mmCIF file of C-alpha atoms and ligand atoms in Angstrom:
data_model
loop_
_atom_site.group_PDB
_atom_site.id
_atom_site.type_symbol
_atom_site.label_atom_id
_atom_site.label_comp_id
_atom_site.label_asym_id
_atom_site.label_seq_id
_atom_site.Cartn_x
_atom_site.Cartn_y
_atom_site.Cartn_z
ATOM 1 C CA MET T 222 -16.788 19.383 -11.493
ATOM 2 C CA THR T 223 -18.356 16.408 -10.011
ATOM 3 C CA LEU T 224 -15.548 13.793 -10.786
ATOM 4 C CA LYS T 225 -17.536 10.402 -11.958
ATOM 5 C CA ILE T 226 -15.268 7.145 -10.970
ATOM 6 C CA GLY T 227 -15.469 3.911 -12.292
ATOM 7 C CA VAL T 228 -14.867 0.894 -9.850
ATOM 8 C CA ILE T 229 -13.391 -2.868 -11.029
ATOM 9 C CA GLY T 230 -13.060 -5.172 -7.747
ATOM 10 C CA THR T 231 -15.985 -4.931 -4.660
ATOM 11 C CA GLY T 232 -14.310 -6.685 -2.542
ATOM 12 C CA ALA T 233 -13.725 -5.534 1.101
ATOM 13 C CA ILE T 234 -10.995 -2.539 0.107
ATOM 14 C CA GLY T 235 -12.849 -1.468 -3.244
ATOM 15 C CA LYS T 236 -15.842 -1.731 -1.188
ATOM 16 C CA GLU T 237 -14.728 0.915 1.710
ATOM 17 C CA HIS T 238 -13.707 3.580 -1.455
ATOM 18 C CA ILE T 239 -17.051 2.931 -2.167
ATOM 19 C CA ASN T 240 -17.892 4.067 0.919
ATOM 20 C CA ARG T 241 -15.702 6.870 1.900
ATOM 21 C CA ILE T 242 -16.464 8.492 -1.302
ATOM 22 C CA THR T 243 -20.634 8.157 -1.055
ATOM 23 C CA ASN T 244 -20.714 8.576 2.215
ATOM 24 C CA LYS T 245 -17.917 10.667 3.545
ATOM 25 C CA LEU T 246 -15.285 12.627 1.340
ATOM 26 C CA SER T 247 -16.523 15.790 -1.182
ATOM 27 C CA GLY T 248 -15.547 16.004 -5.573
ATOM 28 C CA ALA T 249 -16.913 12.947 -6.508
ATOM 29 C CA THR T 250 -19.583 9.947 -6.797
ATOM 30 C CA ILE T 251 -19.061 6.635 -7.860
ATOM 31 C CA VAL T 252 -21.116 5.919 -11.229
ATOM 32 C CA ALA T 253 -20.157 2.249 -12.508
ATOM 33 C CA VAL T 254 -18.523 -0.885 -11.084
ATOM 34 C CA THR T 255 -17.486 -4.451 -11.518
ATOM 35 C CA ASP T 256 -16.740 -7.608 -10.351
ATOM 36 C CA VAL T 257 -15.526 -11.310 -10.985
ATOM 37 C CA ASP T 258 -18.524 -12.141 -8.415
ATOM 38 C CA ALA T 259 -21.939 -10.551 -9.354
ATOM 39 C CA ALA T 260 -23.452 -10.399 -6.266
ATOM 40 C CA GLN T 261 -20.790 -8.740 -4.997
ATOM 41 C CA ALA T 262 -20.437 -5.949 -7.710
ATOM 42 C CA GLN T 263 -25.044 -5.595 -6.893
ATOM 43 C CA GLN T 264 -24.751 -5.243 -3.523
ATOM 44 C CA ALA T 265 -21.226 -2.297 -4.194
ATOM 45 C CA ALA T 266 -24.464 -0.054 -6.471
ATOM 46 C CA SER T 267 -26.207 -0.537 -3.919
ATOM 47 C CA ILE T 268 -24.555 1.825 -1.416
ATOM 48 C CA THR T 269 -23.677 4.623 -4.224
ATOM 49 C CA ASN T 270 -25.571 7.183 -3.607
ATOM 50 C CA VAL T 271 -26.784 7.466 -8.043
ATOM 51 C CA ASN T 272 -27.386 3.886 -7.889
ATOM 52 C CA ALA T 273 -24.039 2.682 -9.676
ATOM 53 C CA ARG T 274 -23.948 1.051 -13.062
ATOM 54 C CA VAL T 275 -23.067 -2.671 -12.944
ATOM 55 C CA HIS T 276 -20.155 -3.521 -15.700
ATOM 56 C CA SER T 277 -19.725 -7.015 -16.858
ATOM 57 C CA THR T 278 -16.395 -6.385 -17.475
ATOM 58 C CA GLY T 279 -13.656 -4.099 -15.947
ATOM 59 C CA GLN T 280 -12.539 -3.154 -19.711
ATOM 60 C CA GLN T 281 -17.160 -1.743 -20.169
ATOM 61 C CA VAL T 282 -16.046 -0.105 -16.564
ATOM 62 C CA ILE T 283 -13.361 1.225 -18.383
ATOM 63 C CA ALA T 284 -15.294 2.550 -22.390
ATOM 64 C CA ASP T 285 -18.120 3.578 -20.264
ATOM 65 C CA ALA T 286 -18.207 6.648 -21.975
ATOM 66 C CA ASP T 287 -19.908 8.808 -17.808
ATOM 67 C CA VAL T 288 -16.643 8.029 -16.401
ATOM 68 C CA ASP T 289 -13.832 10.785 -16.201
ATOM 69 C CA ALA T 290 -11.874 7.460 -13.314
ATOM 70 C CA VAL T 291 -11.094 4.392 -12.639
ATOM 71 C CA ILE T 292 -10.615 2.988 -8.735
ATOM 72 C CA VAL T 293 -9.025 -0.643 -9.767
ATOM 73 C CA THR T 294 -9.227 -2.545 -6.389
ATOM 74 C CA SER T 295 -9.672 -5.870 -7.654
ATOM 75 C CA TRP T 296 -7.363 -9.419 -6.527
ATOM 76 C CA GLY T 297 -3.346 -8.182 -7.914
ATOM 77 C CA PRO T 298 -3.184 -10.749 -10.552
ATOM 78 C CA THR T 299 -5.642 -7.956 -12.040
ATOM 79 C CA HIS T 300 -4.308 -4.960 -11.867
ATOM 80 C CA GLU T 301 -1.609 -4.725 -14.937
ATOM 81 C CA GLU T 302 -4.011 -5.498 -17.359
ATOM 82 C CA TYR T 303 -6.863 -2.320 -16.201
ATOM 83 C CA VAL T 304 -4.415 -0.008 -15.364
ATOM 84 C CA LEU T 305 -2.554 -0.889 -19.218
ATOM 85 C CA ALA T 306 -6.127 -0.374 -20.588
ATOM 86 C CA ALA T 307 -6.759 2.452 -18.291
ATOM 87 C CA ILE T 308 -3.516 4.768 -20.391
ATOM 88 C CA ALA T 309 -5.024 3.156 -23.398
ATOM 89 C CA ALA T 310 -8.206 5.352 -22.690
ATOM 90 C CA GLY T 311 -6.675 8.099 -21.345
ATOM 91 C CA LYS T 312 -7.901 8.104 -18.161
ATOM 92 C CA PRO T 313 -6.984 9.148 -14.865
ATOM 93 C CA VAL T 314 -6.934 5.398 -12.783
ATOM 94 C CA PHE T 315 -6.147 4.736 -8.786
ATOM 95 C CA CYS T 316 -4.811 0.815 -8.613
ATOM 96 C CA GLU T 317 -4.605 -0.536 -4.648
ATOM 97 C CA LYS T 318 -1.200 -2.004 -3.625
ATOM 98 C CA PRO T 319 -0.156 -3.669 -6.112
ATOM 99 C CA LEU T 320 0.630 -1.636 -9.230
ATOM 100 C CA ALA T 321 1.388 -5.196 -10.366
ATOM 101 C CA THR T 322 2.253 -8.794 -9.337
ATOM 102 C CA THR T 323 5.975 -8.288 -11.406
ATOM 103 C CA ALA T 324 8.471 -5.346 -12.199
ATOM 104 C CA GLU T 325 7.981 -6.450 -15.029
ATOM 105 C CA GLY T 326 3.890 -5.809 -14.695
ATOM 106 C CA CYS T 327 5.667 -2.526 -13.384
ATOM 107 C CA ARG T 328 7.426 -1.582 -16.415
ATOM 108 C CA ARG T 329 5.078 -2.047 -18.556
ATOM 109 C CA ILE T 330 3.169 0.508 -16.655
ATOM 110 C CA VAL T 331 5.608 2.960 -16.291
ATOM 111 C CA GLU T 332 6.515 2.760 -19.690
ATOM 112 C CA ALA T 333 2.782 2.678 -21.256
ATOM 113 C CA GLU T 334 2.026 5.515 -19.291
ATOM 114 C CA MET T 335 5.980 7.943 -20.162
ATOM 115 C CA ALA T 336 4.480 6.949 -24.042
ATOM 116 C CA HIS T 337 1.012 8.362 -23.532
ATOM 117 C CA GLY T 338 2.752 11.353 -22.925
ATOM 118 C CA LYS T 339 0.974 12.309 -19.301
ATOM 119 C CA LYS T 340 0.941 10.778 -15.120
ATOM 120 C CA LEU T 341 -2.589 8.974 -15.085
ATOM 121 C CA VAL T 342 -0.961 6.097 -12.425
ATOM 122 C CA GLN T 343 -1.272 6.191 -8.636
ATOM 123 C CA VAL T 344 -1.198 3.915 -6.167
ATOM 124 C CA GLY T 345 -2.160 2.777 -2.853
ATOM 125 C CA PHE T 346 0.198 3.685 -1.023
ATOM 126 C CA MET T 347 -2.279 5.387 1.513
ATOM 127 C CA ARG T 348 0.370 5.148 4.457
ATOM 128 C CA ARG T 349 2.328 8.239 3.167
ATOM 129 C CA TYR T 350 -1.384 10.163 4.025
ATOM 130 C CA ASP T 351 -1.525 8.746 7.639
ATOM 131 C CA GLN T 352 -0.762 11.697 10.236
ATOM 132 C CA GLY T 353 1.647 9.627 11.801
ATOM 133 C CA TYR T 354 4.351 8.955 9.600
ATOM 134 C CA ARG T 355 3.699 12.275 8.475
ATOM 135 C CA ALA T 356 4.358 13.434 12.001
ATOM 136 C CA LEU T 357 7.436 11.755 11.743
ATOM 137 C CA LYS T 358 8.775 12.683 8.276
ATOM 138 C CA GLU T 359 8.655 15.939 9.244
ATOM 139 C CA VAL T 360 10.735 15.200 12.344
ATOM 140 C CA VAL T 361 13.208 13.426 10.625
ATOM 141 C CA ASP T 362 13.202 15.999 8.056
ATOM 142 C CA SER T 363 14.173 18.418 10.406
ATOM 143 C CA GLY T 364 16.940 17.992 10.860
ATOM 144 C CA ASN T 365 17.214 18.700 14.786
ATOM 145 C CA LEU T 366 17.709 14.577 15.942
ATOM 146 C CA GLY T 367 20.153 14.335 13.071
ATOM 147 C CA ALA T 368 20.488 11.981 10.222
ATOM 148 C CA PRO T 369 18.815 8.388 10.615
ATOM 149 C CA LEU T 370 20.977 6.031 11.745
ATOM 150 C CA ILE T 371 18.136 2.832 12.090
ATOM 151 C CA ILE T 372 15.501 1.874 11.829
ATOM 152 C CA ASN T 373 12.950 -0.092 13.580
ATOM 153 C CA CYS T 374 9.917 -1.217 12.589
ATOM 154 C CA ALA T 375 7.405 -3.559 12.895
ATOM 155 C CA HIS T 376 4.036 -4.351 10.623
ATOM 156 C CA ARG T 377 2.126 -7.774 12.305
ATOM 157 C CA ASN T 378 -1.520 -8.567 11.889
ATOM 158 C CA PRO T 379 -4.077 -10.352 14.288
ATOM 159 C CA ALA T 380 -3.983 -13.977 11.357
ATOM 160 C CA PHE T 381 -4.136 -14.335 7.734
ATOM 161 C CA PRO T 382 -4.883 -17.619 7.024
ATOM 162 C CA PHE T 383 -5.265 -17.201 2.965
ATOM 163 C CA PHE T 384 -1.271 -16.185 2.786
ATOM 164 C CA THR T 385 1.106 -18.116 0.827
ATOM 165 C CA ASP T 386 4.976 -17.929 2.230
ATOM 166 C CA ASP T 387 6.247 -15.099 0.757
ATOM 167 C CA MET T 388 2.233 -12.843 0.961
ATOM 168 C CA ALA T 389 4.465 -11.066 3.635
ATOM 169 C CA ILE T 390 7.268 -10.111 1.459
ATOM 170 C CA THR T 391 4.727 -9.177 -1.519
ATOM 171 C CA ASP T 392 1.828 -8.333 0.455
ATOM 172 C CA SER T 393 2.805 -6.480 3.324
ATOM 173 C CA PHE T 394 5.820 -5.211 3.891
ATOM 174 C CA VAL T 395 5.920 -3.541 0.023
ATOM 175 C CA HIS T 396 3.953 -1.167 2.400
ATOM 176 C CA GLU T 397 7.632 -0.375 4.239
ATOM 177 C CA ILE T 398 9.278 -0.519 1.923
ATOM 178 C CA ASP T 399 7.247 2.551 0.156
ATOM 179 C CA ILE T 400 7.111 4.415 3.169
ATOM 180 C CA LEU T 401 10.405 4.670 4.436
ATOM 181 C CA ARG T 402 12.481 5.078 0.930
ATOM 182 C CA TRP T 403 9.322 8.451 0.767
ATOM 183 C CA MET T 404 10.719 10.075 4.492
ATOM 184 C CA LEU T 405 13.942 8.864 3.931
ATOM 185 C CA GLN T 406 14.031 10.288 -0.374
ATOM 186 C CA ASP T 407 16.697 7.539 -0.008
ATOM 187 C CA GLU T 408 17.066 4.753 -2.625
ATOM 188 C CA TYR T 409 17.415 0.391 -1.159
ATOM 189 C CA ILE T 410 21.050 -1.329 -2.400
ATOM 190 C CA SER T 411 20.772 -5.132 -0.960
ATOM 191 C CA ALA T 412 17.897 -6.855 1.012
ATOM 192 C CA GLN T 413 17.959 -9.465 3.513
ATOM 193 C CA VAL T 414 15.552 -12.130 4.836
ATOM 194 C CA ILE T 415 16.330 -13.643 8.322
ATOM 195 C CA LEU T 416 14.002 -16.752 9.327
ATOM 196 C CA PRO T 417 13.119 -17.040 13.014
ATOM 197 C CA ARG T 418 11.857 -20.307 14.377
ATOM 198 C CA SER T 419 7.939 -19.915 12.606
ATOM 199 C CA SER T 420 4.911 -19.559 14.666
ATOM 200 C CA SER T 421 3.649 -22.927 15.345
ATOM 201 C CA LEU T 422 -0.228 -21.069 15.198
ATOM 202 C CA VAL T 423 0.399 -21.596 11.399
ATOM 203 C CA ALA T 424 0.060 -24.261 8.134
ATOM 204 C CA ARG T 425 3.403 -26.095 8.483
ATOM 205 C CA ASP T 426 4.325 -25.057 5.331
ATOM 206 C CA LEU T 427 4.000 -21.189 6.024
ATOM 207 C CA GLN T 428 6.723 -19.218 7.509
ATOM 208 C CA ASP T 429 5.793 -16.837 9.763
ATOM 209 C CA PRO T 430 7.962 -14.229 11.230
ATOM 210 C CA HIS T 431 10.004 -12.539 8.925
ATOM 211 C CA ILE T 432 13.155 -10.679 9.871
ATOM 212 C CA ILE T 433 13.813 -8.158 6.832
ATOM 213 C CA LEU T 434 16.959 -6.061 6.681
ATOM 214 C CA LEU T 435 17.813 -3.155 4.000
ATOM 215 C CA GLU T 436 20.095 -0.864 3.062
ATOM 216 C CA THR T 437 19.985 2.170 1.869
ATOM 217 C CA ARG T 438 22.964 4.487 -0.396
ATOM 218 C CA ALA T 439 22.796 7.076 1.921
ATOM 219 C CA GLY T 440 23.948 3.413 4.671
ATOM 220 C CA VAL T 441 20.676 4.160 6.581
ATOM 221 C CA ARG T 442 20.055 -0.053 8.054
ATOM 222 C CA ILE T 443 16.123 -0.974 8.154
ATOM 223 C CA SER T 444 15.280 -4.149 10.277
ATOM 224 C CA THR T 445 11.617 -5.174 9.990
ATOM 225 C CA GLU T 446 9.531 -7.199 11.248
ATOM 226 C CA VAL T 447 6.828 -9.203 9.931
ATOM 227 C CA PHE T 448 4.318 -11.137 11.728
ATOM 228 C CA ILE T 449 1.343 -11.528 10.093
ATOM 229 C CA ASN T 450 0.191 -13.989 12.263
ATOM 230 C CA CYS T 451 0.839 -12.425 15.544
ATOM 231 C CA GLN T 452 -2.636 -13.534 16.926
ATOM 232 C CA TYR T 453 -2.569 -9.939 19.404
ATOM 233 C CA GLY T 454 -3.635 -7.589 17.070
ATOM 234 C CA TYR T 455 -2.537 -5.267 14.107
ATOM 235 C CA ASP T 456 0.024 -4.038 15.599
ATOM 236 C CA ILE T 457 2.562 -1.203 13.600
ATOM 237 C CA SER T 458 5.521 0.497 14.302
ATOM 238 C CA CYS T 459 8.194 2.325 13.502
ATOM 239 C CA GLN T 460 11.469 3.656 15.730
ATOM 240 C CA VAL T 461 13.612 5.852 13.740
ATOM 241 C CA VAL T 462 17.218 5.960 15.578
ATOM 242 C CA ASN T 463 18.894 9.879 14.663
ATOM 243 C CA GLU T 464 21.900 11.144 15.287
ATOM 244 C CA LYS T 465 21.234 12.497 18.384
ATOM 245 C CA GLY T 466 17.847 11.134 19.114
ATOM 246 C CA ILE T 467 15.259 8.861 18.734
ATOM 247 C CA ALA T 468 11.758 9.441 16.418
ATOM 248 C CA TYR T 469 8.993 7.182 16.699
ATOM 249 C CA LEU T 470 5.768 6.996 14.906
ATOM 250 C CA PRO T 471 2.806 8.321 17.066
ATOM 251 C CA GLU T 472 0.522 5.144 18.049
ATOM 252 C CA PRO T 473 -2.373 5.657 17.131
ATOM 253 C CA ALA T 474 -4.764 7.267 19.948
ATOM 254 C CA SER T 475 -7.198 5.392 22.365
ATOM 255 C CA VAL T 476 -8.229 4.911 26.412
ATOM 256 C CA THR T 477 -6.656 3.333 29.153
ATOM 257 C CA THR T 478 -8.484 1.819 31.616
ATOM 258 C CA ARG T 479 -7.278 0.746 34.696
ATOM 259 C CA SER T 480 -10.326 -1.280 36.439
ATOM 260 C CA ASN T 481 -10.538 -4.841 38.252
ATOM 261 C CA ALA T 482 -6.538 -4.746 39.374
ATOM 262 C CA VAL T 483 -5.224 -4.357 35.815
ATOM 263 C CA THR T 484 -4.502 -1.446 33.200
ATOM 264 C CA ALA T 485 -5.925 -1.952 29.196
ATOM 265 C CA THR T 486 -5.172 -0.131 25.857
ATOM 266 C CA PRO T 487 -7.054 -1.326 23.389
ATOM 267 C CA ILE T 488 -5.012 -2.543 19.941
ATOM 268 C CA LEU T 489 -6.903 -2.335 17.057
ATOM 269 C CA GLN T 490 -7.326 -5.161 15.156
ATOM 270 C CA ASP T 491 -6.904 -4.368 11.430
ATOM 271 C CA TRP T 492 -5.564 -1.808 8.948
ATOM 272 C CA LYS T 493 -8.826 -0.888 7.674
ATOM 273 C CA LEU T 494 -9.473 1.063 11.118
ATOM 274 C CA ARG T 495 -5.803 1.930 11.866
ATOM 275 C CA PHE T 496 -5.666 3.616 8.033
ATOM 276 C CA THR T 497 -9.311 5.224 8.046
ATOM 277 C CA GLN T 498 -8.013 8.771 8.295
ATOM 278 C CA ALA T 499 -4.879 7.862 5.974
ATOM 279 C CA PHE T 500 -7.249 5.720 3.471
ATOM 280 C CA ASP T 501 -10.212 9.221 3.548
ATOM 281 C CA THR T 502 -6.867 12.062 3.610
ATOM 282 C CA GLU T 503 -5.573 9.659 -0.077
ATOM 283 C CA PHE T 504 -8.519 10.175 -1.478
ATOM 284 C CA GLN T 505 -9.453 13.027 -0.944
ATOM 285 C CA GLU T 506 -6.469 14.509 -2.306
ATOM 286 C CA TRP T 507 -6.855 12.392 -5.557
ATOM 287 C CA ILE T 508 -9.935 13.185 -6.133
ATOM 288 C CA SER T 509 -8.874 17.199 -6.062
ATOM 289 C CA ALA T 510 -5.554 16.879 -7.879
ATOM 290 C CA THR T 511 -7.880 13.925 -10.717
ATOM 291 C CA GLN T 512 -10.344 17.013 -11.151
ATOM 292 C CA ARG T 513 -6.847 19.294 -11.116
ATOM 293 C CA GLY T 514 -5.204 16.694 -13.888
ATOM 294 C CA VAL T 515 -2.726 15.802 -12.333
ATOM 295 C CA VAL T 516 -0.359 13.214 -9.932
ATOM 296 C CA GLU T 517 0.093 14.038 -6.775
ATOM 297 C CA GLY T 518 1.240 11.057 -4.797
ATOM 298 C CA PRO T 519 2.799 7.626 -5.497
ATOM 299 C CA ASN T 520 2.796 7.262 -9.588
ATOM 300 C CA ALA T 521 3.571 4.558 -11.237
ATOM 301 C CA TRP T 522 7.371 4.800 -11.252
ATOM 302 C CA ASP T 523 7.032 3.945 -7.698
ATOM 303 C CA GLY T 524 5.300 0.781 -8.037
ATOM 304 C CA TYR T 525 7.279 0.364 -9.672
ATOM 305 C CA VAL T 526 10.501 0.588 -7.666
ATOM 306 C CA VAL T 527 8.172 -1.126 -4.732
ATOM 307 C CA SER T 528 8.293 -4.204 -6.845
ATOM 308 C CA LEU T 529 11.912 -4.173 -7.997
ATOM 309 C CA THR T 530 12.211 -4.172 -4.622
ATOM 310 C CA SER T 531 9.846 -6.854 -3.288
ATOM 311 C CA ASP T 532 11.209 -9.313 -5.839
ATOM 312 C CA ALA T 533 14.655 -8.879 -3.772
ATOM 313 C CA CYS T 534 13.468 -9.657 -0.636
ATOM 314 C CA VAL T 535 11.731 -12.652 -1.921
ATOM 315 C CA GLN T 536 15.104 -13.888 -3.646
ATOM 316 C CA ALA T 537 16.819 -13.035 -0.729
ATOM 317 C CA LYS T 538 15.208 -15.232 1.108
ATOM 318 C CA HIS T 539 15.259 -18.208 -0.767
ATOM 319 C CA GLU T 540 18.807 -17.991 -1.858
ATOM 320 C CA LYS T 541 19.315 -17.160 2.015
ATOM 321 C CA ARG T 542 21.369 -14.874 0.521
ATOM 322 C CA ILE T 543 22.245 -10.964 0.430
ATOM 323 C CA VAL T 544 21.240 -9.151 -2.515
ATOM 324 C CA PRO T 545 22.067 -6.871 -3.998
ATOM 325 C CA ILE T 546 19.612 -3.757 -5.774
ATOM 326 C CA ASP T 547 19.905 -1.701 -8.225
ATOM 327 C CA ILE T 548 17.304 1.052 -9.079
ATOM 328 C CA PRO T 549 17.864 2.367 -11.984
ATOM 329 C CA ALA T 550 17.955 6.897 -12.919
ATOM 330 C CA LYS T 551 14.240 7.754 -12.302
ATOM 331 C CA PRO T 552 12.837 9.442 -15.637
ATOM 332 C CA ALA T 553 12.848 12.957 -15.993
ATOM 333 C CA PHE T 554 8.888 12.459 -16.788
ATOM 334 C CA TYR T 555 8.406 10.770 -12.741
ATOM 335 C CA ALA T 556 10.908 14.098 -11.419
HETATM 336 P P1 NAI H 790 -11.581 -9.147 -1.883
HETATM 337 O O1 NAI H 790 -10.558 -10.121 -2.339
HETATM 338 O O2 NAI H 790 -11.720 -8.736 -0.752
HETATM 339 O O3 NAI H 790 -12.097 -8.546 -2.870
HETATM 340 C C1 NAI H 790 -11.184 -8.496 -4.176
HETATM 341 C C2 NAI H 790 -12.539 -8.088 -5.437
HETATM 342 O O4 NAI H 790 -11.905 -8.129 -6.049
HETATM 343 C C3 NAI H 790 -13.168 -9.511 -4.993
HETATM 344 O O5 NAI H 790 -14.748 -8.841 -4.699
HETATM 345 C C4 NAI H 790 -13.259 -10.665 -5.886
HETATM 346 O O6 NAI H 790 -14.414 -11.622 -6.611
HETATM 347 C C5 NAI H 790 -12.940 -8.985 -7.335
HETATM 348 N N1 NAI H 790 -12.597 -9.696 -8.847
HETATM 349 C C6 NAI H 790 -10.585 -10.442 -8.729
HETATM 350 N N2 NAI H 790 -10.735 -10.608 -9.965
HETATM 351 C C7 NAI H 790 -11.408 -9.527 -10.563
HETATM 352 C C8 NAI H 790 -11.137 -9.139 -12.130
HETATM 353 N N3 NAI H 790 -10.761 -9.461 -13.443
HETATM 354 N N4 NAI H 790 -12.403 -8.036 -12.791
HETATM 355 C C9 NAI H 790 -13.145 -7.561 -11.563
HETATM 356 N N5 NAI H 790 -13.309 -7.925 -10.279
HETATM 357 C C10 NAI H 790 -12.111 -9.090 -9.581
HETATM 358 O O7 NAI H 790 -9.577 -8.554 -1.423
HETATM 359 P P2 NAI H 790 -9.241 -6.820 -0.976
HETATM 360 O O8 NAI H 790 -8.815 -7.037 0.159
HETATM 361 O O9 NAI H 790 -11.075 -6.153 -0.951
HETATM 362 O O10 NAI H 790 -8.329 -6.596 -1.816
HETATM 363 C C11 NAI H 790 -7.593 -5.580 -3.043
HETATM 364 C C12 NAI H 790 -6.968 -5.711 -3.180
HETATM 365 O O11 NAI H 790 -6.741 -4.097 -2.310
HETATM 366 C C13 NAI H 790 -5.025 -6.176 -3.262
HETATM 367 O O12 NAI H 790 -5.041 -5.800 -4.281
HETATM 368 C C14 NAI H 790 -5.002 -5.876 -2.157
HETATM 369 O O13 NAI H 790 -2.959 -6.037 -2.049
HETATM 370 C C15 NAI H 790 -5.209 -3.874 -2.187
HETATM 371 N N6 NAI H 790 -5.973 -4.189 -0.622
HETATM 372 C C16 NAI H 790 -4.236 -3.209 -0.465
HETATM 373 C C17 NAI H 790 -4.657 -3.048 1.030
HETATM 374 C C18 NAI H 790 -4.109 -1.017 1.552
HETATM 375 O O14 NAI H 790 -3.979 -1.839 2.905
HETATM 376 N N7 NAI H 790 -3.590 -0.092 0.641
HETATM 377 C C19 NAI H 790 -5.771 -3.067 2.632
HETATM 378 C C20 NAI H 790 -6.212 -4.510 1.925
HETATM 379 C C21 NAI H 790 -5.847 -4.658 0.388
HETATM 380 C C1 ISE H 791 -3.225 -6.567 3.230
HETATM 381 O O1 ISE H 791 -3.452 -5.934 1.518
HETATM 382 C C2 ISE H 791 -2.988 -4.335 3.355
HETATM 383 O O2 ISE H 791 -2.762 -3.727 1.977
HETATM 384 C C3 ISE H 791 -1.926 -3.646 4.567
HETATM 385 O O3 ISE H 791 -1.759 -2.715 4.801
HETATM 386 C C4 ISE H 791 -1.480 -5.186 5.583
HETATM 387 O O4 ISE H 791 -1.274 -4.786 6.883
HETATM 388 C C5 ISE H 791 -1.329 -6.052 5.711
HETATM 389 O O5 ISE H 791 -0.846 -6.908 6.415
HETATM 390 C C6 ISE H 791 -1.386 -6.198 3.867
HETATM 391 O O6 ISE H 791 -2.544 -8.231 3.857
#
């Protein structure tokens, strides 16, 4: 059975996902789209292979009887309303991060889904599908290097002119929050944010970079540099220090050249290229799981825990102190 999908929000990532589902993946077709910018929606409809219907609102996409499942790729503050509406309609929904812009909003989604009685929501934490992170997790899980003790990460974007101060945490660092608790199967207990000298190349009221420190229940210490305007490229790194050795996230494959007295290896410039394989696998697996009526990827509870943790990081930054994180017990519904 071909899964018929409606997409809400057809900007950068919405079009990326429409393109991959239409031209690369199997088992699904985009039958309806919407965007508050009608021109964006028309353009997105034209890249679907069935000339998808263009609706005026997200609510109409969800109510469309021909839509089996919904993808939400509109701006973050609109996600909660659409995810709640999809749950109310009993339709599976894939929501790009963030699930909601506040932990309370995520909690409302968790409660609505539990009241509905069946999991419907998946959140777009695509790093769990990246071959590199999966290989790194396998090494950590094998125990061959002993227990993990320290993790050092960097999350660098070349430039994001529209970023406001806390988006480094709420829009970017959320990926590390998710991937590291998934890799360690552990939860965070405290957050601290250290503000180094800020780059002179960003607006004067913007702090960039940040150093974010997390501590887990097992005592693992995590340090992440989040640098949104690093200028030189999109650069994601992760190094796990274990009792008997160090494991590194693999670098994306690229050709090194030696010419004109220079050795050069290109660096990718954005998330679309760095995580193409991860997004493709994420959606192929989501289509397959949705056809089987299950949610196997990051779920609403994961979205809620990430949001609680990111709220603690924002608080730690503004209050200049270590903030405890108290993650509630996971309901059996999400076990
Ligand atoms: P964008 O600004 O390019 O596109 C968002 C689109 O949503 C725009 O076309 C806008 O007109 C539309 N929109 C806004 N409010 C709407 C509403 N109420 N109903 C329908 N459409 C509406 O933004 P982008 O980069 O595509 O990001 C969208 C979401 O995807 C964000 O939540 C962002 O955090 C997430 N994202 C995730 C990435 C990842 O690595 N997983 C990468 C980039 C974005
Ligand atoms: C963007 O929204 C993403 O989700 C990317 O994966 C991340 O690297 C970037 O920093 C965010 O702004």
